[in-house]
mmCIF file of C-alpha atoms in Angstrom:
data_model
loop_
_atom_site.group_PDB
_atom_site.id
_atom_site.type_symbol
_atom_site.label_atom_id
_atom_site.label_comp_id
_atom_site.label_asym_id
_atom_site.label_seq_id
_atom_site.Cartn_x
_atom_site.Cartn_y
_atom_site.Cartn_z
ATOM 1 C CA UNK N 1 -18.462 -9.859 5.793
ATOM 2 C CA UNK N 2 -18.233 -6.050 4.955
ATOM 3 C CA UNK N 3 -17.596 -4.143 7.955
ATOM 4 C CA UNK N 4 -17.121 -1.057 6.265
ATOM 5 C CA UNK N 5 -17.474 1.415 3.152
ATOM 6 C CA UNK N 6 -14.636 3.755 2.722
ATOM 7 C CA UNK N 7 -15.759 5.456 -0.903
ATOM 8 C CA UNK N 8 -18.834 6.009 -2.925
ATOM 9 C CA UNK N 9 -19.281 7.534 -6.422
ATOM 10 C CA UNK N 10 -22.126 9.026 -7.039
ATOM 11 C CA UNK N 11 -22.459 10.320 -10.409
ATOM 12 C CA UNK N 12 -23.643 14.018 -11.324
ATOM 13 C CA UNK N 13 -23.673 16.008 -14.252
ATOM 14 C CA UNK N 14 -21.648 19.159 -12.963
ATOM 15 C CA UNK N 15 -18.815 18.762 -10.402
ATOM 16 C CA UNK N 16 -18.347 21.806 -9.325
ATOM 17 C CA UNK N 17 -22.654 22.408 -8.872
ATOM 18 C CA UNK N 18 -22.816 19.151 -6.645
ATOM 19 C CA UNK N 19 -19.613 19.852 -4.977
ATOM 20 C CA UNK N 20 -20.912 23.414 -3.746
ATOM 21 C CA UNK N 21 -24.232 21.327 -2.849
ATOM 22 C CA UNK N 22 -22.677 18.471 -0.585
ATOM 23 C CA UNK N 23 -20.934 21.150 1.313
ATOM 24 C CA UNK N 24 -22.921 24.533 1.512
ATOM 25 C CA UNK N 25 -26.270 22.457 1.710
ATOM 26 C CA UNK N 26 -25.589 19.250 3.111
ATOM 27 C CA UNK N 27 -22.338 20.179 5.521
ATOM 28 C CA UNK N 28 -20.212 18.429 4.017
ATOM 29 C CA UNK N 29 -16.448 19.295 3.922
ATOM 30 C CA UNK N 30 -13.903 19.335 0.710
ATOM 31 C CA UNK N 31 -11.839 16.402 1.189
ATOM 32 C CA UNK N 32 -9.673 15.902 -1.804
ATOM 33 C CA UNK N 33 -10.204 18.002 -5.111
ATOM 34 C CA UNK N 34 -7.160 17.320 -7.876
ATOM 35 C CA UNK N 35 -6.920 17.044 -11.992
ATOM 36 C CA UNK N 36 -5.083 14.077 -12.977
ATOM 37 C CA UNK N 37 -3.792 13.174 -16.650
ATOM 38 C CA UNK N 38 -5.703 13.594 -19.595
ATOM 39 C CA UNK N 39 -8.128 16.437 -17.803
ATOM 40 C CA UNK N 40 -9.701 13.188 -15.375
ATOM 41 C CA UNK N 41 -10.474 15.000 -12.059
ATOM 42 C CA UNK N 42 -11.226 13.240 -8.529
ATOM 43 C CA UNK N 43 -13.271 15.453 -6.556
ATOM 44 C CA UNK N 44 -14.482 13.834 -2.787
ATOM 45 C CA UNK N 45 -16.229 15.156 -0.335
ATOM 46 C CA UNK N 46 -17.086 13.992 3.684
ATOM 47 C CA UNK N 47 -19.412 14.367 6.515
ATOM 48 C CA UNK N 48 -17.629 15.310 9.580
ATOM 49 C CA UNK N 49 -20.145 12.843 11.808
ATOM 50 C CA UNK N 50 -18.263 10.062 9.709
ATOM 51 C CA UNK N 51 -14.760 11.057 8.120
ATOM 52 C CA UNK N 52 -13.922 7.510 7.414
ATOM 53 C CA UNK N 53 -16.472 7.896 4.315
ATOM 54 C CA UNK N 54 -15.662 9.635 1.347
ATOM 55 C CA UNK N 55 -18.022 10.574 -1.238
ATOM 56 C CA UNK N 56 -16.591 10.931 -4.905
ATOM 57 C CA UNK N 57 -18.198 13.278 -7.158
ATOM 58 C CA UNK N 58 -17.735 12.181 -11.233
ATOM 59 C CA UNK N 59 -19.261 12.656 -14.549
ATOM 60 C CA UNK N 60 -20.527 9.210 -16.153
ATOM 61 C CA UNK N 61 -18.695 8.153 -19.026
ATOM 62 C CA UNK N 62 -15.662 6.682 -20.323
ATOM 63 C CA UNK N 63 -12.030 7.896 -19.150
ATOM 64 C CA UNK N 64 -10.716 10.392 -20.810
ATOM 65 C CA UNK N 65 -8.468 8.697 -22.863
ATOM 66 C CA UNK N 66 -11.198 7.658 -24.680
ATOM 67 C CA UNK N 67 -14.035 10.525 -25.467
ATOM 68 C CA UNK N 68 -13.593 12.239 -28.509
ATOM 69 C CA UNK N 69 -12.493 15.504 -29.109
#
C-alpha cells in the first residue's frame, strides 16, 4: 500500500516562468535548482505545509542526449 508520495513532475513549457509561479503565486519555496550533464536541469519546488513533497518542474521530451542540435 502507498503511504506516501515524495516527488511529482509536472511538466511545463518554461522552467524558470513556472518556477517563479509555484513560489511567488502559490508559496511555494525553491527546493533544489541544479544543471546536470548535457544542459539536463532538475528544478523542484515545495510547500512548506508539507516539505516531505517535492514538486519537479521539466520540459517534456527526450534527455538531452538525444534532441538534436
Amino acid at each position: 500500500m502507498i503511504t506516501n508520495i515524495s516527488i511529482t513532475s509536472v511538466f511545463v513549457k518554461d522552467v524558470d516562468a513556472s518556477k517563479a509561479f509555484y513560489i511567488d503565486v502559490l508559496g511555494f519555496a525553491e527546493h533544489t535548482d541544479i544543471t546536470l550533464a548535457e544542459g539536463y536541469r532538475w528544478c523542484t519546488v515545495k510547500h512548506p505545509n508539507q516539505p516531505e513533497l517535492q514538486v519537479h518542474l521539466t520540459k517534456p521530451g527526450p534527455p538531452p542526449e538525444f534532441r538534436s542540435s
